[in-house]
Short mmCIF file of C-alpha atoms and ligand atoms in Angstrom, two decimals:
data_model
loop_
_atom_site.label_atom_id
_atom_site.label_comp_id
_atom_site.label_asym_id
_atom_site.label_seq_id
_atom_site.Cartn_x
_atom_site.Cartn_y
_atom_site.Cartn_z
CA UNK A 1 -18.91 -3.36 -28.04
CA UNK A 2 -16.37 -0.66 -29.97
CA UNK A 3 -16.11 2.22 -27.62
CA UNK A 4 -16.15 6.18 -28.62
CA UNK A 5 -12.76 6.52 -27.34
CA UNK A 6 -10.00 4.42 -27.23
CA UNK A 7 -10.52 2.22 -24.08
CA UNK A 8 -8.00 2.73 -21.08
CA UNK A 9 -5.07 -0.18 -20.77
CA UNK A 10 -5.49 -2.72 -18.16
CA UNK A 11 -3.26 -2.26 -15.16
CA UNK A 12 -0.57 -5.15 -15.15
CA UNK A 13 1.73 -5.60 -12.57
CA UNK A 14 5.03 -8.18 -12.71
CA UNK A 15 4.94 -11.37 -10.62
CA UNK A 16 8.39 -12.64 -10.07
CA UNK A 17 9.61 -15.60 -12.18
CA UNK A 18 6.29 -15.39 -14.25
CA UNK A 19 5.92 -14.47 -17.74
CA UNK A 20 2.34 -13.56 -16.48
CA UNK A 21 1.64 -10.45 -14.72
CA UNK A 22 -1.17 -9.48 -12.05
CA UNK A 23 -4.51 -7.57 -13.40
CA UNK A 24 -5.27 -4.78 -10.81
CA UNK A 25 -9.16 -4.13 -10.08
CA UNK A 26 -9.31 -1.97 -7.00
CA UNK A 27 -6.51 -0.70 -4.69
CA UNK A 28 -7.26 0.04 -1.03
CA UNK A 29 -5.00 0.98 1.72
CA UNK A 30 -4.91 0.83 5.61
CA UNK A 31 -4.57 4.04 8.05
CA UNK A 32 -2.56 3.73 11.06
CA UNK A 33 -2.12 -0.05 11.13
CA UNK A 34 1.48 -0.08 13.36
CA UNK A 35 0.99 1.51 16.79
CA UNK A 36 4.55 3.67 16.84
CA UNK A 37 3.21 5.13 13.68
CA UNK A 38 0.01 6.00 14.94
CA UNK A 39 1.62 7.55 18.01
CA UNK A 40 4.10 9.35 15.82
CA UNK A 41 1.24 10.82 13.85
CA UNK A 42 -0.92 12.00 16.83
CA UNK A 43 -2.93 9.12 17.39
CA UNK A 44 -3.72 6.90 20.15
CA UNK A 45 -2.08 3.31 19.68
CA UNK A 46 -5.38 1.76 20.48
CA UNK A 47 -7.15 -0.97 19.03
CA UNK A 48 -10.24 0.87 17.07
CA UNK A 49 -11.24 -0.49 13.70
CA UNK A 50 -9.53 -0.34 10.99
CA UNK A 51 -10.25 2.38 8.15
CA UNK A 52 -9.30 2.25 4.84
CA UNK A 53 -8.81 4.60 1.78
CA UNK A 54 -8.64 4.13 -1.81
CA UNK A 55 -5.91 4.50 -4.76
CA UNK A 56 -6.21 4.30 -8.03
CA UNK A 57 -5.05 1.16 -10.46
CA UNK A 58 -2.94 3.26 -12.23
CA UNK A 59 -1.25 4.88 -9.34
CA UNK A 60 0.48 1.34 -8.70
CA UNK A 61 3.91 1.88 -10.90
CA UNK A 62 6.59 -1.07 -11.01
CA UNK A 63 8.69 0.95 -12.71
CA UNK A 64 11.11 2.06 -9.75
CA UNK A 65 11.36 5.43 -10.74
CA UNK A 66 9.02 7.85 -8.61
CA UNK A 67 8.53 11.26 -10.13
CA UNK A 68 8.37 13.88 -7.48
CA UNK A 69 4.66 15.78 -7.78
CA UNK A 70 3.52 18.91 -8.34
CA UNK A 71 1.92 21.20 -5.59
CA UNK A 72 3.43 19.84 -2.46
CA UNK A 73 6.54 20.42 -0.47
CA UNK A 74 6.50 17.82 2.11
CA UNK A 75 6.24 14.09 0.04
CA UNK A 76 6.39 11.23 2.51
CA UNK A 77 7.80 7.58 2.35
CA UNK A 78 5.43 4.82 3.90
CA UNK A 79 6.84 1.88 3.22
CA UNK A 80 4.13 -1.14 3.51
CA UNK A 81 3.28 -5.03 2.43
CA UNK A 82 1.07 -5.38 -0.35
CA UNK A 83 -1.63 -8.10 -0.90
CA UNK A 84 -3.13 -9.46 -4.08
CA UNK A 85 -6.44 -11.25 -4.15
CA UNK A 86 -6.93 -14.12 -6.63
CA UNK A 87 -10.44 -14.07 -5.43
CA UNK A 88 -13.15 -12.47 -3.07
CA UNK A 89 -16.73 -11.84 -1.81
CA UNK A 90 -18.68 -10.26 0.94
CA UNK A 91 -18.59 -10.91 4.37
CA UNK A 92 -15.24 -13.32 4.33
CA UNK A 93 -15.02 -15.00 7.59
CA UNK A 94 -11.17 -14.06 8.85
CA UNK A 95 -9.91 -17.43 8.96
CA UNK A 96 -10.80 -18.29 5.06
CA UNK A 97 -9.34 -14.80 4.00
CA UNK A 98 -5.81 -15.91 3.55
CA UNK A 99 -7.70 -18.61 1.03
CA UNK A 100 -8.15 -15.31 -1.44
CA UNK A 101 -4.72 -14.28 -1.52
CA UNK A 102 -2.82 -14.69 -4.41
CA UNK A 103 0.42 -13.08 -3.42
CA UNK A 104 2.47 -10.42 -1.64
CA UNK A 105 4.48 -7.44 -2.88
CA UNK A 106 6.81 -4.56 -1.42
CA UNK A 107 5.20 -1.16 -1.76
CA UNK A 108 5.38 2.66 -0.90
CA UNK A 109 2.25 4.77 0.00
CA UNK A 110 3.42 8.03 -1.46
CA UNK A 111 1.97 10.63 0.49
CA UNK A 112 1.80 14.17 0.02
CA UNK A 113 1.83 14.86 3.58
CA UNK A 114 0.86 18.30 3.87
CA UNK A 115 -2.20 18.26 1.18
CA UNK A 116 -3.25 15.41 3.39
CA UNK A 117 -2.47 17.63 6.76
CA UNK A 118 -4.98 20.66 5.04
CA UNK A 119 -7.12 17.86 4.16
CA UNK A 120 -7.75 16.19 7.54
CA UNK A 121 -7.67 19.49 9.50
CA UNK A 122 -10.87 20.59 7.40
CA UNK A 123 -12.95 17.38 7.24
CA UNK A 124 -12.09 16.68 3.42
CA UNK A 125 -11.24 13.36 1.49
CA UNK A 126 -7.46 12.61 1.66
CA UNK A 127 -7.48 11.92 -2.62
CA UNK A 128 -4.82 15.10 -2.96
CA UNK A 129 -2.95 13.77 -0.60
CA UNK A 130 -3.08 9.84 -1.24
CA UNK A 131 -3.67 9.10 -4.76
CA UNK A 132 -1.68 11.26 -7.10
CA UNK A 133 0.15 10.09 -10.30
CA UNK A 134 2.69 7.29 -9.86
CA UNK A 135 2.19 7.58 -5.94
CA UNK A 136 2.33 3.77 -5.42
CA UNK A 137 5.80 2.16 -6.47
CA UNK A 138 5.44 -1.61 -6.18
CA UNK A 139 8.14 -4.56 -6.31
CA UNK A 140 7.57 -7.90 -7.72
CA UNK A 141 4.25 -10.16 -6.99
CA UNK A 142 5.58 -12.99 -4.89
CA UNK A 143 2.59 -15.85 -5.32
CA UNK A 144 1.49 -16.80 -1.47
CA UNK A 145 2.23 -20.46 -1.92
CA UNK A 146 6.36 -19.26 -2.30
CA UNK A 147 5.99 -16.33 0.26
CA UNK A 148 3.96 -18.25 2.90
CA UNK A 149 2.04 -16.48 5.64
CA UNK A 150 2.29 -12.83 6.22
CA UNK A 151 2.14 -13.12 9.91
CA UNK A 152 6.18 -11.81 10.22
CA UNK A 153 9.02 -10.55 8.88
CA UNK A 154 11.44 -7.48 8.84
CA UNK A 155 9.62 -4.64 7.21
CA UNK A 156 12.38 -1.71 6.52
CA UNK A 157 13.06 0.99 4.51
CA UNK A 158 16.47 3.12 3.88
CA UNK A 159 16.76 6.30 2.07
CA UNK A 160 20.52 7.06 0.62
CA UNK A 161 21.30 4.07 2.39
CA UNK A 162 20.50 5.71 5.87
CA UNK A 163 17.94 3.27 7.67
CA UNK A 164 14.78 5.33 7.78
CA UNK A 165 11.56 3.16 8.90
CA UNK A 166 11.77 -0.34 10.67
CA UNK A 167 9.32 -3.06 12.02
CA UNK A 168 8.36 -6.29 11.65
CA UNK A 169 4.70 -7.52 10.49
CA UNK A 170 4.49 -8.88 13.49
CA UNK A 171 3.36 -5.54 14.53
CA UNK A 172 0.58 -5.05 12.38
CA UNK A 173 -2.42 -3.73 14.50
CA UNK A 174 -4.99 -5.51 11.93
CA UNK A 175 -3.28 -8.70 10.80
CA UNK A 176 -3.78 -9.23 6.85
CA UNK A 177 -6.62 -11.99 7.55
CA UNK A 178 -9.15 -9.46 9.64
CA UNK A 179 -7.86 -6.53 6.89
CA UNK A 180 -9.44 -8.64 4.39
CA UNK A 181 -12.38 -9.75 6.45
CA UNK A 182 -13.18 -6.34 7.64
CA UNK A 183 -12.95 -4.79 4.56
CA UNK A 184 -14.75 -7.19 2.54
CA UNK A 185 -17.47 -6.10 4.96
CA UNK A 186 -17.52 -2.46 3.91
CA UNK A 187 -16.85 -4.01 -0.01
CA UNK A 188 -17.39 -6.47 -2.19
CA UNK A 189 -13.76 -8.17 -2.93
CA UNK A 190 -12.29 -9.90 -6.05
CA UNK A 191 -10.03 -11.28 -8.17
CA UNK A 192 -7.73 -8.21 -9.00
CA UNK A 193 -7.90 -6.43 -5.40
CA UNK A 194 -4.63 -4.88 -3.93
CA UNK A 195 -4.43 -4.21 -0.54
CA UNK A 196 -1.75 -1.49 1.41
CA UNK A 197 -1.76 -2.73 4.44
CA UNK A 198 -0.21 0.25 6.72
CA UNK A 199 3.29 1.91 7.35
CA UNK A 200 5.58 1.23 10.40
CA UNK A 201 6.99 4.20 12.20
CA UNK A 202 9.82 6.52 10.53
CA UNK A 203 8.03 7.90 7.74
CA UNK A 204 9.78 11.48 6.61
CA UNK A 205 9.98 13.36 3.49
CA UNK A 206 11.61 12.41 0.03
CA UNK A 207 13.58 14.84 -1.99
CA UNK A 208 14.40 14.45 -5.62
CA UNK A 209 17.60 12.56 -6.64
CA UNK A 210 16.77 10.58 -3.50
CA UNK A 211 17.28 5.99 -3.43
CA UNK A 212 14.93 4.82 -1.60
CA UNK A 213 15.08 0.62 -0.85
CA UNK A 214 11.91 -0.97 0.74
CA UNK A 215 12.46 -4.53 2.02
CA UNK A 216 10.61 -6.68 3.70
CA UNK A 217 11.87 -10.43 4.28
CA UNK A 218 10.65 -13.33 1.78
CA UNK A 219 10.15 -10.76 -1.43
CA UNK A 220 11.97 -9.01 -3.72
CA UNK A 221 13.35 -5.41 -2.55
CA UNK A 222 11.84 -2.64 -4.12
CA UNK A 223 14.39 -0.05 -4.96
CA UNK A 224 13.16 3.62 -5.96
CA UNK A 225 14.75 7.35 -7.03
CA UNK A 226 12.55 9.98 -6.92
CA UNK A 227 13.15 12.03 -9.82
MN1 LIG B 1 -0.05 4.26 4.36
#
């Protein structure tokens, strides 16, 4: 059907070595998924289930430049491993969920920390604080059947070269298979999904000018200046 206004441009994101890029549906993103970050953020290191909040397509940005927004003074760094579905559904059983995964990616979960502080301290959606312009820098798409599993691997992230959050997936509260089972229990999953999938400790503020470099072992590095 022709549309009454021009009709918004698919999000693409690069895979490595491919001329073909990834088509982004939905993006969704773990809270509190490494225990020293929960404890660092006041939380109890507990297992409880998982929760999950949304960004936008379009705040996913492989460009590697990460322009420093408006209305906050306190932008954070969480540095965490992406996952691409090739596929989905309801209810996925955890041990076929790694059978919808089309690859893996380095990204940042730009936060602005204190619009999400004012947020969470009166009962309000964490949008202002989560999924602002640009506020998802992403590396490369590394297909699953080059990366392999996602069960570990040094997860680190230095800022002016000074080492500034380190883990290893290892650590992951909710292991990527139960992420995708859980939340394909709250949502219907497909083809297109992108999932954040949480932020070891040693997340701290950004300042403009600032190099950021995300690793995390088996993918490209994702290098960023906040400008
Ligand atoms: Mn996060």
């Amino acid at each position: 059907m022709p549309t009454v206004i021009p009709a918004p441009q698919p999000i693409i994101l690069p895979v490595s070595d491919s001329e073909a890029g990834f088509p982004v549906r939905r993006v969704y993103c773990v809270g509190r998924n490494y225990a020293a970050h929960a404890v660092e953020m006041g939380h109890d290191p507990d297992k409880e289930p998982p929760f999950f909040f949304q960004k936008n397509p379009d705040n996913l940005d492989p460009s590697g430049q990460f322009p420093y927004p408006p209305l906050s003074g306190d932008v954070h760094h969480e540095i965490e491993l992406a996952v691409m579905l090739k596929s989905g559904g309801s209810d996925i059983p955890v041990d076929e969920a790694l059978d919808h995964v089309y690859g893996y990616a380095v990204s940042l979960d730009m936060t602005r920390r204190d619009l999400q502080g004012q947020a969470k301290k009166a009962g309000r959606p964490w949008e202002a604080g989560k999924a602002f312009e640009r506020s998802a820098p992403v590396g490369k798409i590394v297909p699953a059947t080059r990366f392999g599993s996602p069960e570990n691997g040094r997860i680190a992230l230095t800022v002016n070269g000074t080492l500034r959050q380190e883990g290893d997936l290892n650590q992951l509260i909710w292991k990527v298979p139960e992420i995708i089972a859980n939340l394909s229990g709250l949502f219907r999953l497909d083809a297109g999904d992108v999932i954040l999938t949480g932020t070891p400790a040693g997340v701290g503020p950004v300042e403009k000018g600032d190099v950021l470099e995300a690793s995390i072992a088996g993918l490209p590095p994702l290098n960023v200046t906040v400008v």
